[in-house]
mmCIF file of C-alpha atoms in Angstrom:
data_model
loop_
_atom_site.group_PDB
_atom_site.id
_atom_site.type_symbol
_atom_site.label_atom_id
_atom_site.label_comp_id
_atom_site.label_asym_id
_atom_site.label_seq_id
_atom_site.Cartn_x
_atom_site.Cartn_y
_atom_site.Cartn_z
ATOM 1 C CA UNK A 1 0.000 0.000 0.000
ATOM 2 C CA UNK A 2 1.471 3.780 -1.219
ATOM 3 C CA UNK A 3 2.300 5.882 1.690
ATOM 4 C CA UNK A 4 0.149 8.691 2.268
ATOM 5 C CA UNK A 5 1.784 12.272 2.572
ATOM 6 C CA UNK A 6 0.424 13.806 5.499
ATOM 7 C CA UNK A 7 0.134 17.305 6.344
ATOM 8 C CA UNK A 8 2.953 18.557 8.320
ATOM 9 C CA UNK A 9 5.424 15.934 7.413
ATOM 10 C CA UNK A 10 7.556 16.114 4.460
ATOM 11 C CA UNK A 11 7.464 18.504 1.400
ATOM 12 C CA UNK A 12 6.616 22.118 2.343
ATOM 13 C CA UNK A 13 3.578 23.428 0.225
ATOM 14 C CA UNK A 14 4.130 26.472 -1.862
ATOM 15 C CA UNK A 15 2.554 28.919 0.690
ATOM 16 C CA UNK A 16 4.715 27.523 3.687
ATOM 17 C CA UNK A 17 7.954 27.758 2.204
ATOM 18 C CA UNK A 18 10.684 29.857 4.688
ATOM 19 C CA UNK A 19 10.950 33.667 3.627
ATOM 20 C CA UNK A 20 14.402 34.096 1.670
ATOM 21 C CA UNK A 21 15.388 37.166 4.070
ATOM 22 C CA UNK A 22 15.080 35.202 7.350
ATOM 23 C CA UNK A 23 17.831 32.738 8.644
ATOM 24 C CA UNK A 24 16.599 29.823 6.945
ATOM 25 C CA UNK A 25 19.838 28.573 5.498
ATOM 26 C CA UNK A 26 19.141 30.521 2.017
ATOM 27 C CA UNK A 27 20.538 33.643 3.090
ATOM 28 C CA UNK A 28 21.533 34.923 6.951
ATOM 29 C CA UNK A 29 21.004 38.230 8.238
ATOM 30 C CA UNK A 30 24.292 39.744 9.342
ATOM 31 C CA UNK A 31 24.337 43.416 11.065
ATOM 32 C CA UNK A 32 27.913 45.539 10.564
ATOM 33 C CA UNK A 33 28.909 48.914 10.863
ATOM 34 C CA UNK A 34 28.306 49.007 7.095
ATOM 35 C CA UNK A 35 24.632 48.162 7.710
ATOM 36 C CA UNK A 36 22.241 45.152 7.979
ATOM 37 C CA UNK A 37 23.081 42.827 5.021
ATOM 38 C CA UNK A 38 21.200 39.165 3.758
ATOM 39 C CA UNK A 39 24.510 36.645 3.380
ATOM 40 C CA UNK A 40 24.329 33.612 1.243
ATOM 41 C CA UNK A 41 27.262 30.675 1.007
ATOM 42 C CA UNK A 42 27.944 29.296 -2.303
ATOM 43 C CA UNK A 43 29.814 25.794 -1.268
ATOM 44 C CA UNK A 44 32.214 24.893 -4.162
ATOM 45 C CA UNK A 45 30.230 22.679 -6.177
ATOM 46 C CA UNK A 46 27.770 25.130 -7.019
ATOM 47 C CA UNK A 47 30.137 27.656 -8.054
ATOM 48 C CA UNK A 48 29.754 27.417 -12.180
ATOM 49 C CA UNK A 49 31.363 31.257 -13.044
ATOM 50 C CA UNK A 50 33.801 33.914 -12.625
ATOM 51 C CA UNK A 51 33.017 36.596 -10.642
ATOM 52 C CA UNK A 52 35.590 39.289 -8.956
ATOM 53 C CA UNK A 53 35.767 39.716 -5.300
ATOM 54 C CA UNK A 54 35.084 43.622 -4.574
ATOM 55 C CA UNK A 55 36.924 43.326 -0.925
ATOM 56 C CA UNK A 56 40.458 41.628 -3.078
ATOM 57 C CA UNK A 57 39.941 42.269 -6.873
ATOM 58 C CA UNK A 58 40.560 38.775 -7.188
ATOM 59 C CA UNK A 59 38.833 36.207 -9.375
ATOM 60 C CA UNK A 60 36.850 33.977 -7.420
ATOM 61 C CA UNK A 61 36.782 30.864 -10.286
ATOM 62 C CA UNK A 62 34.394 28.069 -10.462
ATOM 63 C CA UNK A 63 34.879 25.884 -8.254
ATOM 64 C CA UNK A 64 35.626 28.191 -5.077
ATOM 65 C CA UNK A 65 33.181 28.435 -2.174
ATOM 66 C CA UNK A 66 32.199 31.945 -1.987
ATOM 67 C CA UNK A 67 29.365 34.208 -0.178
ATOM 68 C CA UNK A 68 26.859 36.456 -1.773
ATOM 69 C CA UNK A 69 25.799 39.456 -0.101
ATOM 70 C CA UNK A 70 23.274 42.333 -0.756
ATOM 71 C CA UNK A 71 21.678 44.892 1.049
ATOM 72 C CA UNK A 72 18.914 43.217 3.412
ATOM 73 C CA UNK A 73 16.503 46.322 3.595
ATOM 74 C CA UNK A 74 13.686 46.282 0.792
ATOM 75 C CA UNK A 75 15.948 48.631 -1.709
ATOM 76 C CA UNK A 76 18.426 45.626 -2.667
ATOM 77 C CA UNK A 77 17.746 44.036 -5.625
ATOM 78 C CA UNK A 78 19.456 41.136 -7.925
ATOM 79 C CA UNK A 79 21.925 44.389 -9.236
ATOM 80 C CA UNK A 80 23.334 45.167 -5.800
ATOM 81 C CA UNK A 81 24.355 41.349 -5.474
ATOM 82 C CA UNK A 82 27.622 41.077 -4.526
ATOM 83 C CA UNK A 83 30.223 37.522 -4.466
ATOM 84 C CA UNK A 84 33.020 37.688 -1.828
ATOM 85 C CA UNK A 85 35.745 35.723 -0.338
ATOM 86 C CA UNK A 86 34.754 34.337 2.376
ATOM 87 C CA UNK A 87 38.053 36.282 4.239
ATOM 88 C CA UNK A 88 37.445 39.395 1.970
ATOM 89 C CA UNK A 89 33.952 39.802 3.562
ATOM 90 C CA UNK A 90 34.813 39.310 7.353
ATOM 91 C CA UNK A 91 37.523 41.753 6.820
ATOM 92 C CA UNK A 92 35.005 44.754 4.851
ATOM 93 C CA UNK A 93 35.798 46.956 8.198
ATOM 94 C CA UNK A 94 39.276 46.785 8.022
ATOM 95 C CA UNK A 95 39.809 46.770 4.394
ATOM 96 C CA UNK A 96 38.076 49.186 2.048
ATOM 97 C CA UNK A 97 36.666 47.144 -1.695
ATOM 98 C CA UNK A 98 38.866 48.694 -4.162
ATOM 99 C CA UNK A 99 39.454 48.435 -7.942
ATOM 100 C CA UNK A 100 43.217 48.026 -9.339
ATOM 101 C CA UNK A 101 42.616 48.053 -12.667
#
């Protein structure tokens, strides 16, 4: 006989999925001097592109875990998405981003 899926057990429905601002393990609310920002980690394996750390102007390549941050009040958007260095981004109050190029 086929298991039954009962409510509260399992899957999530649509309307009870966790908000993607809270600390749900999609993103985590971190408070700084800079301001109240919405942190995501990127473990290695999903890491697919290039993108340049703002806090190094390194490359982070595919393959390197990484965090994404943006502002966490309601005037961040997908454009103010930022990927770090892990290091890069625990060190933004000692170390200005800056642009060598």
């Amino acid at each position: 006989m086929p298991r039954r899926n009962l409510p509260g057990r399992g899957r999530r429905s649509r309307d009870e999925r966790p908000d993607p601002g809270t600390t749900s393990g999609w993103a985590q609310a971190e408070s700084g001097p800079d301001g109240d920002w919405l942190v995501r980690t990127v473990p290695g394996s999903h890491a697919t592109k290039t993108y340049r750390c703002p806090g190094c102007d390194h490359e982070i390549r595919p393959g390197t875990p990484h965090v994404v941050v943006w502002p966490a009040d309601e005037t961040g958007s997908v454009a103010d998405r930022r990927h770090w260095h892990r290091p890069c981004w625990d060190a933004r109050t000692r170390r200005r981003p800056n642009r060598r190029r």
